[in-house]
Coordinates of C-alpha atoms in Angstrom, one line a residue:
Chain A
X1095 CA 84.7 109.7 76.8
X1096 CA 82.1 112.5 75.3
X1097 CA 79.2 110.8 76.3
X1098 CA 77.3 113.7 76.7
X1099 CA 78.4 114.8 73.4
X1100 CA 77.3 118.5 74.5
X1101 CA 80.5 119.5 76.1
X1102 CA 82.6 118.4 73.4
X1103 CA 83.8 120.3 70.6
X1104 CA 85.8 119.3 67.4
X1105 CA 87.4 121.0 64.7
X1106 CA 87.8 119.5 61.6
X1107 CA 90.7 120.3 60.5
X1108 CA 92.1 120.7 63.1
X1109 CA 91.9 118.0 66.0
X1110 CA 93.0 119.5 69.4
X1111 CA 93.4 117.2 72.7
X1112 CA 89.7 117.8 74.3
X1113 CA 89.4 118.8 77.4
X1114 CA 87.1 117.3 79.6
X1115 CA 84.9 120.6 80.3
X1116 CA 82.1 118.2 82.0
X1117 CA 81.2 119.6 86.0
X1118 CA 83.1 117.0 87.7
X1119 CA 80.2 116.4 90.2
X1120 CA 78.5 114.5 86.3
X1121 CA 78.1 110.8 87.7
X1122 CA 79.0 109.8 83.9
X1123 CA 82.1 110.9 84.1
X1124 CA 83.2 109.8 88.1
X1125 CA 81.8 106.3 86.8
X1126 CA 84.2 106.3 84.2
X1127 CA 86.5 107.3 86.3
X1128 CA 86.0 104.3 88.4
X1129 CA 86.2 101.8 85.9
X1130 CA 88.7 100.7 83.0
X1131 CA 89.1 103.1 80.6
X1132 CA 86.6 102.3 77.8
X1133 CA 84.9 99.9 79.5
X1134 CA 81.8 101.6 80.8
X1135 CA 78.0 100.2 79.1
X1136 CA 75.5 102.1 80.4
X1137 CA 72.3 100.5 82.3
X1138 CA 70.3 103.5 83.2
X1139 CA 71.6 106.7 81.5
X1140 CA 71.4 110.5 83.0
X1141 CA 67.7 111.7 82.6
X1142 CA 65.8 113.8 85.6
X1143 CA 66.0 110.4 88.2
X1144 CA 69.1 111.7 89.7
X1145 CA 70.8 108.1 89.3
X1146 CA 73.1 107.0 86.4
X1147 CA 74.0 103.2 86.5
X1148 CA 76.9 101.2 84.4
X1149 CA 78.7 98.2 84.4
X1150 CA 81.9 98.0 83.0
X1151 CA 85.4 96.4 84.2
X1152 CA 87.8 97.3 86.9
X1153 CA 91.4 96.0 86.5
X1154 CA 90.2 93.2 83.9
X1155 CA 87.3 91.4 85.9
X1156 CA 83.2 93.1 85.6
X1157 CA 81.6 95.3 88.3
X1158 CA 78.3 96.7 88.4
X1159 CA 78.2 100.6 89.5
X1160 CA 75.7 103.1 90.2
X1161 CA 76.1 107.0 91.0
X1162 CA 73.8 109.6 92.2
X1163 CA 73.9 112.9 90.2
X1164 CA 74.6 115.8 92.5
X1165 CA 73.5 118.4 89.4
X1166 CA 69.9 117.2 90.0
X1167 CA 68.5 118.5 93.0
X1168 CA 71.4 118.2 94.7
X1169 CA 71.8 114.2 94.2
X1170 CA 68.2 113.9 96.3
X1171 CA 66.6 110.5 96.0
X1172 CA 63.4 109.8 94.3
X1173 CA 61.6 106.6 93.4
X1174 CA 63.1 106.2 90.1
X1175 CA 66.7 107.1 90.8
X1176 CA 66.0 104.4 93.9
X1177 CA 64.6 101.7 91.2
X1178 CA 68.2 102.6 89.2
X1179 CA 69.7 101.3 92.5
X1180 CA 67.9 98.4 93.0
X1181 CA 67.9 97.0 89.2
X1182 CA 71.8 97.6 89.6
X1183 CA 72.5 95.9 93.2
X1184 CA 69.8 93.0 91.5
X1185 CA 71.8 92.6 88.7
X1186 CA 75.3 92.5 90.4
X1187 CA 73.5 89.6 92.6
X1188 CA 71.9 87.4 89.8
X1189 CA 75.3 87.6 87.9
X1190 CA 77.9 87.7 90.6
X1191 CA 79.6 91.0 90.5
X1192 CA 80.9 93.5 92.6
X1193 CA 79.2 96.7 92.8
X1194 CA 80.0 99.9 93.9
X1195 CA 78.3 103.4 94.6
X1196 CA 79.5 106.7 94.3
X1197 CA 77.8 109.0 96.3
X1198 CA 76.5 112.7 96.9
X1199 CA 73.2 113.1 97.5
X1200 CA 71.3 115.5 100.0
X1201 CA 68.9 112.7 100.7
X1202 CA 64.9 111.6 100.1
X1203 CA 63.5 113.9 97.4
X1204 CA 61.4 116.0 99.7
X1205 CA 58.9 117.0 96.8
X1206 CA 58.2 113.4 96.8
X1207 CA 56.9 112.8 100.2
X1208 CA 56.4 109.3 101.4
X1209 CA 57.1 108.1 98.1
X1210 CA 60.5 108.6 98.2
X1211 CA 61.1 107.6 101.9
X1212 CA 59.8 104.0 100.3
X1213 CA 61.8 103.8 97.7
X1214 CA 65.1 104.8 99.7
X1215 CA 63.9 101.7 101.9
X1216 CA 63.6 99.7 99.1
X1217 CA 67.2 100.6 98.0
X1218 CA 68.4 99.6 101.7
X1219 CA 66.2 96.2 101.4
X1220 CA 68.2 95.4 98.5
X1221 CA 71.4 95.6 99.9
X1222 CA 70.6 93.7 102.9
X1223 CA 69.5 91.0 100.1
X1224 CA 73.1 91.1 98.7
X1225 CA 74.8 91.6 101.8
X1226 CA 77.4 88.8 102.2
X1227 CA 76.6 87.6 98.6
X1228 CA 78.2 90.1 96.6
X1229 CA 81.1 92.7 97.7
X1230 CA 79.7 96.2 97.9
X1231 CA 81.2 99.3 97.9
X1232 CA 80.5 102.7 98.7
X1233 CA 82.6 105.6 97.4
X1234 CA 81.2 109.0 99.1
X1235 CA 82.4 111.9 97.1
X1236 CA 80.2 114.6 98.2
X1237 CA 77.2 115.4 101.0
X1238 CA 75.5 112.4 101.5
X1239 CA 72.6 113.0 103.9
X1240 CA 69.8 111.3 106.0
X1241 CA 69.0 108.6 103.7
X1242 CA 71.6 108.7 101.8
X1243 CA 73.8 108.4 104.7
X1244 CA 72.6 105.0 105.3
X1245 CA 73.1 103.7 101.9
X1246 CA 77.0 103.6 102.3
X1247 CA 76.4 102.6 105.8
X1248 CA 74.8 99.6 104.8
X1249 CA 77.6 98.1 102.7
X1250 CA 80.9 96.3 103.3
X1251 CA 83.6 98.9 102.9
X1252 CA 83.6 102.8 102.9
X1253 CA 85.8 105.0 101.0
X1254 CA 85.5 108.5 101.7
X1255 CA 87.1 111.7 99.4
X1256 CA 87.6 115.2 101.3
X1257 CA 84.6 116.5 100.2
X1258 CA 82.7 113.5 101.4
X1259 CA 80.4 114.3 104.3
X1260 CA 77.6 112.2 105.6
X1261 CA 75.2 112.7 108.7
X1262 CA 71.7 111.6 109.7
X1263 CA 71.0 115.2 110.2
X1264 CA 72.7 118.4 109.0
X1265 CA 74.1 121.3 111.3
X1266 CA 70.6 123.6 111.0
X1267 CA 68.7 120.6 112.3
X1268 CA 71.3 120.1 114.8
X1269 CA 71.8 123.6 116.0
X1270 CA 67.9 124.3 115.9
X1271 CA 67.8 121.1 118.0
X1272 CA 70.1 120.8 120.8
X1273 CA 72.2 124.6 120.1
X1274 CA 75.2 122.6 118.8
X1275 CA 76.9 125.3 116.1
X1276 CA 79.1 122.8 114.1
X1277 CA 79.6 122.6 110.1
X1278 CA 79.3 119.6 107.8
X1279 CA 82.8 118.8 107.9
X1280 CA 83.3 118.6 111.6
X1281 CA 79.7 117.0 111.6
X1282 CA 80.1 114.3 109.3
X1283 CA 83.6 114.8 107.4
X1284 CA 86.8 112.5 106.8
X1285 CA 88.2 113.3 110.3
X1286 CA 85.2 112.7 111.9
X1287 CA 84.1 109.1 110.3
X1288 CA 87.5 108.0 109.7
X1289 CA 89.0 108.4 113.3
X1290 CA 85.4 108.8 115.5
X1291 CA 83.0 107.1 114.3
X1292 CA 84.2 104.3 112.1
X1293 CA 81.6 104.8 109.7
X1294 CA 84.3 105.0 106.8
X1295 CA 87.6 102.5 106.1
X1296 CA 89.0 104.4 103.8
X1297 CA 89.7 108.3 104.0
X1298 CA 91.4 109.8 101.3
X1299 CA 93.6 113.0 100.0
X1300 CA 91.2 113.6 96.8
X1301 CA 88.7 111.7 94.8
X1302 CA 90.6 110.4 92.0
X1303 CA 92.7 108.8 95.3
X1304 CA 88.9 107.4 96.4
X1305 CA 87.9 106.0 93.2
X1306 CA 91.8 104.3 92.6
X1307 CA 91.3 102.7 96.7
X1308 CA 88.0 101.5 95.5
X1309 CA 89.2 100.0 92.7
X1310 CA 91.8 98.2 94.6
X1311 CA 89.0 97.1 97.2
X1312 CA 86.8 95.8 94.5
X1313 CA 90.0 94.1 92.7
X1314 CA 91.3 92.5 96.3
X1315 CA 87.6 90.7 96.9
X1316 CA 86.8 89.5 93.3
X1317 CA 89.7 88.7 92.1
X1318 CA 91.4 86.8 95.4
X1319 CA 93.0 84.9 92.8
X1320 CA 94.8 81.6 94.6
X1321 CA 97.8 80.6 96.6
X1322 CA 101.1 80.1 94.6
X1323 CA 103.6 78.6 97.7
X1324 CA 106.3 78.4 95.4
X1325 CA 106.6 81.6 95.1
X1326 CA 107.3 82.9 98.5
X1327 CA 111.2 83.2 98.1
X1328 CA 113.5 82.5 101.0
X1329 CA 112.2 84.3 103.9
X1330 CA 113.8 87.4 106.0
X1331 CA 114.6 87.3 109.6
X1332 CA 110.7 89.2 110.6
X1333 CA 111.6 89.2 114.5
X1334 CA 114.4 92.0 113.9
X1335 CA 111.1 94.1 112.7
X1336 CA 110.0 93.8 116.7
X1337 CA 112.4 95.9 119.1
X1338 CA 114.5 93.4 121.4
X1339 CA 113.7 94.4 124.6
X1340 CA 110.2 92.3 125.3
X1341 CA 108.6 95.0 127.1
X1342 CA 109.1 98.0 124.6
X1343 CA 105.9 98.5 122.1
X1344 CA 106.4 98.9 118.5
X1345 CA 104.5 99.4 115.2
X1346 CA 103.0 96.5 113.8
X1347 CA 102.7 97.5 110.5
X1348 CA 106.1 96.7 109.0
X1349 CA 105.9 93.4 110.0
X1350 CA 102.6 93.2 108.3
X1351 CA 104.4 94.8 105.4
X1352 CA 107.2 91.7 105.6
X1353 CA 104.6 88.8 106.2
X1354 CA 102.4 89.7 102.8
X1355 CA 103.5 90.2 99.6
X1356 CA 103.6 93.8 99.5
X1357 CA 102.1 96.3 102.2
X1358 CA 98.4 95.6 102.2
X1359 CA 95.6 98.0 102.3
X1360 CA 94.8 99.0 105.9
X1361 CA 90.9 99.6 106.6
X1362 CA 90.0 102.0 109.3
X1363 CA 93.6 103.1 110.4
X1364 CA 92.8 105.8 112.9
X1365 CA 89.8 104.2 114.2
X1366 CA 90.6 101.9 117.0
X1367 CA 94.0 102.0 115.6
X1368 CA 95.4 99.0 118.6
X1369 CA 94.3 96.5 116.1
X1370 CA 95.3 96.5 112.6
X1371 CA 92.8 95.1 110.0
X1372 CA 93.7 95.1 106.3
X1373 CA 93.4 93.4 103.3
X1374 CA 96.1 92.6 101.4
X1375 CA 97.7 89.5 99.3
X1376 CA 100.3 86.3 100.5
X1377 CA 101.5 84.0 97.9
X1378 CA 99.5 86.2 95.8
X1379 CA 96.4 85.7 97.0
X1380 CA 94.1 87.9 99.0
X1381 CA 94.0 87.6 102.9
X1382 CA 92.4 89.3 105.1
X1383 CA 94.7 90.7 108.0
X1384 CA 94.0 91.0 112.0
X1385 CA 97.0 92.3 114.4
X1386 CA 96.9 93.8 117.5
X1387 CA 99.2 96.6 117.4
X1388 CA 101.2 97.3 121.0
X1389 CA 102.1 100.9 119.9
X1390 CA 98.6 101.9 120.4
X1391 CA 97.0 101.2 123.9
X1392 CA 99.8 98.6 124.4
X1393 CA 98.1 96.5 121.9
X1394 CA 95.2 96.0 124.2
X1395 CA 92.1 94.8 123.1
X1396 CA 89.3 96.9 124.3
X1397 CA 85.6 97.7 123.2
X1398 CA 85.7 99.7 120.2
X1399 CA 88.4 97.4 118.3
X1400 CA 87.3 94.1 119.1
X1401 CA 83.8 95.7 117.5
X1402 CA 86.5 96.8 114.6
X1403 CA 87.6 93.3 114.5
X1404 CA 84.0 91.3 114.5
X1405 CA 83.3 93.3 111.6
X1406 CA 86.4 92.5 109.6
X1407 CA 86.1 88.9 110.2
X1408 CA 82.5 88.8 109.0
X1409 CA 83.0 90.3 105.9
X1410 CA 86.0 88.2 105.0
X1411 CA 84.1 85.4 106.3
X1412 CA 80.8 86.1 103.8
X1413 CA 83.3 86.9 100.9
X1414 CA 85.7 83.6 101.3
X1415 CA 89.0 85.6 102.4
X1416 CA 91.2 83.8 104.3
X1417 CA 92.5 85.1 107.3
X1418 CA 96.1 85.7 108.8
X1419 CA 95.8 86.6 113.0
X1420 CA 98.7 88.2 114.3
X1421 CA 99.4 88.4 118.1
X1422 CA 100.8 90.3 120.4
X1423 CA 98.3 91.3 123.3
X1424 CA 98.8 91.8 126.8
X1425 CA 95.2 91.5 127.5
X1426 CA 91.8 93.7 127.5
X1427 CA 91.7 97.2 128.8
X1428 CA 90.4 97.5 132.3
X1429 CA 88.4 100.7 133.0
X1430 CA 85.3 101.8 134.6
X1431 CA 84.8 103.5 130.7
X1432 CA 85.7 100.1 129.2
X1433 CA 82.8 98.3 131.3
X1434 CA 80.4 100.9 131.0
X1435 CA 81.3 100.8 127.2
X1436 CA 80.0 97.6 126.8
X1437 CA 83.5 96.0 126.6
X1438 CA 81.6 92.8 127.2
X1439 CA 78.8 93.0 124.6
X1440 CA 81.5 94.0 122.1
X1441 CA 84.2 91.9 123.0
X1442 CA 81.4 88.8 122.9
X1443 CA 81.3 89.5 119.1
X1444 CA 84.6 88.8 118.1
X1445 CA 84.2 85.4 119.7
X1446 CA 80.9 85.1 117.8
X1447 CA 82.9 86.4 114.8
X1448 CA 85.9 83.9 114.6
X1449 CA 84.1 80.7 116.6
X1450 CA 81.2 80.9 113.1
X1451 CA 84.3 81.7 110.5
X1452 CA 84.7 78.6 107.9
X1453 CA 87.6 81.0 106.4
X1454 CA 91.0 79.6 106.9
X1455 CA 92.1 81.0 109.4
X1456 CA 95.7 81.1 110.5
X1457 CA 96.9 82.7 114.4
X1458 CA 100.6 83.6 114.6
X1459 CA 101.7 84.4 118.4
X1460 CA 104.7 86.6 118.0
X1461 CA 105.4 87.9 121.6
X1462 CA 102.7 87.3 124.0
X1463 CA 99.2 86.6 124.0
X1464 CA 97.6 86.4 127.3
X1465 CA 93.9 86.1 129.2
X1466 CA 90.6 86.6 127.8
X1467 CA 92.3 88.3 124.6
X1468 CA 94.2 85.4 124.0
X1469 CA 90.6 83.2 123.1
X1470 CA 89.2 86.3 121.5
X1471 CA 92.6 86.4 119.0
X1472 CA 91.6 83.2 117.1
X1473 CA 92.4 80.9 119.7
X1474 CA 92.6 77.2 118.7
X1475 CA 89.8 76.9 120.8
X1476 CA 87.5 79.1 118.5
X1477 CA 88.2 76.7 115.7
X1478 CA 91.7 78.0 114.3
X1479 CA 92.8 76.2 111.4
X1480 CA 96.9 76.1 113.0
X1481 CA 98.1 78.3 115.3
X1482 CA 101.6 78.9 115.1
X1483 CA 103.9 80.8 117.7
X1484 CA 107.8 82.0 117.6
X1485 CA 110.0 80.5 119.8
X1486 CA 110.4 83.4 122.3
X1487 CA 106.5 83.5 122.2
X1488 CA 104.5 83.7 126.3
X1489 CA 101.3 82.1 125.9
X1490 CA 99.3 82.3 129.3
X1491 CA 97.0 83.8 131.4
X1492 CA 98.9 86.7 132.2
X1493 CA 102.7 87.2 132.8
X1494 CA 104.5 85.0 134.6
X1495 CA 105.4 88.0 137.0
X1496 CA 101.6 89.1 137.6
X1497 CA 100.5 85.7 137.7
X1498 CA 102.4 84.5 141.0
X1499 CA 101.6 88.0 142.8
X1500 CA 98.1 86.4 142.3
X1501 CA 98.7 83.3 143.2
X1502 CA 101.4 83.6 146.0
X1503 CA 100.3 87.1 147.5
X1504 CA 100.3 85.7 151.2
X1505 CA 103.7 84.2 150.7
X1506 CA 104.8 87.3 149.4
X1507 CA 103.2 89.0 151.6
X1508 CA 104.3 86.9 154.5
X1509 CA 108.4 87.6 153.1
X1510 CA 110.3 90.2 154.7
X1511 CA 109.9 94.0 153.0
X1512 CA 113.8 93.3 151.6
X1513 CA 113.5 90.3 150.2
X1514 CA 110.7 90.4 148.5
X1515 CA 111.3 91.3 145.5
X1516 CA 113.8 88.3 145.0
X1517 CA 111.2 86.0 146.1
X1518 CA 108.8 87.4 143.6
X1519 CA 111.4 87.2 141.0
X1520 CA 112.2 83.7 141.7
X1521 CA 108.3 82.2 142.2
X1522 CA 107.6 83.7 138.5
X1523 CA 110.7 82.1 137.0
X1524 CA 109.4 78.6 138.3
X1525 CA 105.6 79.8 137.2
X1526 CA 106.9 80.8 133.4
X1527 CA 108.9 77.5 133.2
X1528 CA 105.5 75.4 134.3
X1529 CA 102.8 77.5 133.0
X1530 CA 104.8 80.4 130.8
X1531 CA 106.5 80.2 127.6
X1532 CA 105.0 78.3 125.0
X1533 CA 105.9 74.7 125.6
X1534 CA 102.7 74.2 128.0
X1535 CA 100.7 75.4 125.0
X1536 CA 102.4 73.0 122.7
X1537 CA 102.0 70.2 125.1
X1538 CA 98.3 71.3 125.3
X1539 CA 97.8 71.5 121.3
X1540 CA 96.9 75.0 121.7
X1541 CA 100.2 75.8 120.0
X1542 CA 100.4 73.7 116.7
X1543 CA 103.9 74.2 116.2
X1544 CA 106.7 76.8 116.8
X1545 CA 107.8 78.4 113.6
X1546 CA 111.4 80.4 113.5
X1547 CA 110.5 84.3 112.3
X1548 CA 112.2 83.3 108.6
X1549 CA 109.8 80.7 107.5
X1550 CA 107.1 82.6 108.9
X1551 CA 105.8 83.8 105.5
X1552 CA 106.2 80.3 104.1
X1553 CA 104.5 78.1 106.8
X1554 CA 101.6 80.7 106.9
X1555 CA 100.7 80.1 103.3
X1556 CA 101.3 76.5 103.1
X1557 CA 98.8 76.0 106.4
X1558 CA 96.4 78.3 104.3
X1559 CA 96.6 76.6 101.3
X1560 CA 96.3 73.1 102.2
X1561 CA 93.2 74.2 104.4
X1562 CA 89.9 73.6 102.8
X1563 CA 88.3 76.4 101.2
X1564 CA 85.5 77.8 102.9
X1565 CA 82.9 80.6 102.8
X1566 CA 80.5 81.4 105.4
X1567 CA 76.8 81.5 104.4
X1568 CA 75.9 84.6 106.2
X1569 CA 74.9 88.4 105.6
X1570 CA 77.9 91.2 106.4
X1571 CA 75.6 93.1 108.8
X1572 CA 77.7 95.9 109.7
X1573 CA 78.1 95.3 113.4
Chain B
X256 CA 99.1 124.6 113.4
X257 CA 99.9 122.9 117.0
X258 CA 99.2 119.6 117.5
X259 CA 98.2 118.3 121.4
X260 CA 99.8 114.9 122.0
X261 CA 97.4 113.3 124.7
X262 CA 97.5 110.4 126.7
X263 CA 95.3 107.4 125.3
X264 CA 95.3 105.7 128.4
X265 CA 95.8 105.8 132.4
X266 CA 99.6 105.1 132.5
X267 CA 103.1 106.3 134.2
X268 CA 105.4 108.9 132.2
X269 CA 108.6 105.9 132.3
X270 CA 111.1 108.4 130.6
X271 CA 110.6 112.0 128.7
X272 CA 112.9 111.6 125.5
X273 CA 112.3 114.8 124.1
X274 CA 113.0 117.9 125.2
X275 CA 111.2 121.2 125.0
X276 CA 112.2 123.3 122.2
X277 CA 113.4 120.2 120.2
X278 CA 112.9 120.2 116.1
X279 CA 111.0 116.5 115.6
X280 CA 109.9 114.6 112.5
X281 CA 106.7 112.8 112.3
X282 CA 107.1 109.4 113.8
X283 CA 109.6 110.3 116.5
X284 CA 109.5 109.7 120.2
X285 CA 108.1 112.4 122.4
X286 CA 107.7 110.5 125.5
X287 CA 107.6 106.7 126.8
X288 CA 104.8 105.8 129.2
X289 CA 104.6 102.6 131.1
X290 CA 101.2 101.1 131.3
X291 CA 99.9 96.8 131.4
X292 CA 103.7 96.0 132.1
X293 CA 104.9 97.8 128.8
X294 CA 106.9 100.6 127.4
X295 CA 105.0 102.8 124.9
X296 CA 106.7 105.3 123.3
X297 CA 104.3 108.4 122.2
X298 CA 104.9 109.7 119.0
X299 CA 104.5 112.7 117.3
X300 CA 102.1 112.9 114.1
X301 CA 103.7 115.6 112.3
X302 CA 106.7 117.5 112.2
X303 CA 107.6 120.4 114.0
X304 CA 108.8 122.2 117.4
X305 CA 108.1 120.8 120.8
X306 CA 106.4 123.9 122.2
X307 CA 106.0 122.4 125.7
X308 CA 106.0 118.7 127.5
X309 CA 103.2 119.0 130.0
X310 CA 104.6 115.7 132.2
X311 CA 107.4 114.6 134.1
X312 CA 109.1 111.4 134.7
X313 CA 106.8 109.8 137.5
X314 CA 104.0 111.4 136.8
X315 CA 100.4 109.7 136.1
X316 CA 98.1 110.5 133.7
X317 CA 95.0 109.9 132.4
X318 CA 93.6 109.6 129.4
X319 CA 93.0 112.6 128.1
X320 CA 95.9 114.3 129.7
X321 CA 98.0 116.7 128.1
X322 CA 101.1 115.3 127.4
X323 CA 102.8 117.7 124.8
X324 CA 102.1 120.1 122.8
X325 CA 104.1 120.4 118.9
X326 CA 103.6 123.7 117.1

């Protein structure tokens, strides 16, 4: 504390508690905000560059962190304060740390001309170098504008405080431009990235809340620590967390909550919010969680969160994170939009994603996992490590109902108007007892083994642990 | 200040389980819709009064639609 010594007064006879009377926009003081009290060494101090740079710890294991200081010209980027970045992202490389940024910064010093445009590319160049190598973090605490919007972009994980906004261009360019009238928030705010554009994982209620979630980011991807079977207890009964009729969506998230050791940390949760990804810890060791979740869109897969998806699976991928697949999908969205979306260059990389993982990687089916989303869901054809179902689990094509409406539509068709329905009824129970269920996948190796709901927890992180370890030699562009 | 409930997807209103004028907490069950052979309740994000359910049992909507409105 006192670093700037300026701020702080004493009395000498009579010491009072000081109060911190620093501007809380000082990048000294978020940094030592962000990491363990005491802990902070400076690399490149405050001066007129606009970028402060530390390294320090953060819960017990060393990070690298940099800062851009909003009381300098607004944060805005020159070559120096860009040269504070790179030196720190280099260093966090060459010694294997994690490194975070906290930003708020207007941008490319415009005084500076080309000169600063360079050096902002040089600070993006050097994060593609440590992409995949090194976790990186990007904490956005204030406006952070054209180039400065990228820097975050460019990084593995996102947290955003309320007054975090970021946008390419700000609301005079825009409304000069194309007559939009919209303000920075609605532009570029929480709401905006955190359920629209999926720019940020991590939206948060202040930005001592941003700094705490980055910490427990950093903590979760560089200290994964390692399984401990033994210590997952005797297991509860998880299916009672799914609603008993097999047709009835539910929240995911509790049973997420019961699978790990303790609810995990959910990454972009109102962005494509019909799958689940979050990081979290089984057996006490970081995982990296995938679940579809059937309250939202049914569960379907469609473009935007198998794009969600790809991502996560990279990142956990490039950072060694093993990975935990829960099912329950009734298939991919149809729809003109989904189509024209690009549902089929985005749902192609998830595929790329999990076929290229060396992670463990674990599939559970819990309900159903049919069609094209049952590959794109860690199939065992994609190189699964196990796949494991539940007993009640429908592993097929498509229900067994839909299915024989396919395949028998002239006999049904062919059936009187009144008994139709009884013939349709009676074709899909022979279908589901030859194609349904899950013993053709079992007798097909597609299925591993059925697991009850009570060993669940157990079986996943013994299949995990005895897996070998892997980590996949590849950048975390973010898709 | 009110919160819209819309329809994320094309589907059929299966049952309306609350009722206009009703007191809800965040998390509760406005209506269910039936859509890729499954029931999916709607929920409400916050609490407050249901001002008005814009649907009936049967009906279609798309997404977009209006389903409720909680003020």
């Amino acid at each position: 504390m006192g670093l700037t010594g300026d701020n702080v007064t004493s009395l000498a006879d009579a010491p009072v508690p000081v109060v911190d009377e620093r501007d809380y926009r000082n990048p000294e003081l978020r940094l030592e905000n962000l990491f363990d009290p005491g802990s902070l060494r400076q690399i490149s101090g405050r001066s007129t560059s606009g970028v402060v740079s530390a390294r320090g710890t953060i819960k017990g294991g060393a990070a690298v962190g940099y800062a851009t200081d909003a009381t300098k010209m607004g944060g805005a980027m020159g070559s120096e304060g860009c040269r504070h970045i790179v030196d720190a992202i280099d260093i966090a490389v060459r010694e294997r740390l994690p490194v975070i940024g906290l930003w708020h910064s207007g941008g490319a010093r415009l005084a500076e001309g080309v000169e600063a445009l360079d050096a902002v590319g040089l600070v993006f160049a050097a994060m593609v170098r440590a992409s995949g190598r090194v976790p990186q973090i990007s904490v956005v605490l204030g406006p952070a504008a054209g180039g400065a919007a990228y820097g975050p972009a460019l990084t593995d994980l996102v947290v955003m405080g309320p007054a975090g906004r970021v946008f390419v261009t700000g609301p005079e360019v825009v409304r000069s431009v194309t007559g939009e009238d919209v303000d920075m928030e609605r532009l570029g705010g929480p709401d905006t990235h955190g359920r629209r554009s999926g720019v940020v994982h991590v939206v948060t209620a202040s930005e001592a809340e941003a700094l705490d979630r980055a910490r427990e980011l950093t903590a979760l991807l560089s200290q994964q620590g390692r399984f401990d079977v033994a210590s997952v207890g005797p297991g509860a009964d998880l299916s009672a967390l799914l609603p008993p009729e097999r047709q009835r969506a539910y929240d995911v998230k509790p049973l997420l909550a019961g699978i790990l050791d303790a609810p995990p940390l959910e990454l972009h949760v109102r962005w494509a919010p019909n799958i689940v990804t979050a990081l979290g810890r089984l057996a006490g060791r970081t995982v990296g969680v995938i679940a579809n979740n059937p309250l939202r869109l049914g569960g379907c897969l469609d473009s935007v969160s198998a794009e969600k998806a790809a991502r996560f699976v990279r990142m956990c991928d490039a950072f060694g994170v093993p990975l935990v697949v829960i099912v329950d999908v009734p298939g991919y969205l149809p729809g003109v939009g989904q189509e024209w979306d690009g549902v089929v260059r985005r749902g192609a990389k998830l595929l790329h994603a999990f076929a290229e993982a060396v992670v463990p990687r674990v599939t559970l089916v819990t309900r159903k996992s049919f069609g094209g989303a049952y590959i794109a869901m860690n199939a065992r054809s994609l190189g699964a490590t196990t796949v494991f179902a539940w007993p009640t689990a429908e592993v097929a094509v498509m229900g067994a109902k839909a299915a024989v409406g396919i395949l028998h539509r002239k006999k049904l068709a062919a059936a009187p108007v009144g008994e139709r329905e009884a013939l349709h009824a009676r074709l899909a129970d022979e279908h589901e007892k030859l194609a349904g269920g899950v013993n053709r996948a079992l007798q097909l190796g597609v299925v591993d083994e059925v697991v009850a709901p009570v060993d669940t927890r157990r079986m996943l992180a013994e299949a995990l642990a005895a897996a070998p370890p892997g980590r996949g030699a590849h950048g975390n562009i973010p898709l | 200040m009110a919160e819209e409930i819309r329809a994320e997807m094309v589907a059929s209103v299966w049952k309306v389980v609350a009722e206009q004028g009703a007191t809800l907490l965040a998390g509760d069950t406005v209506v269910i819709l039936e859509s890729m052979k499954m029931e999916i309740p709607v929920l409400c994000e916050g609490p407050g009064i249901l001002v008005e359910v814009a649907v009936v049992e049967g009906d279609v909507v798309q997404e977009g639609d209006l389903i409720a409105v909680l003020g």
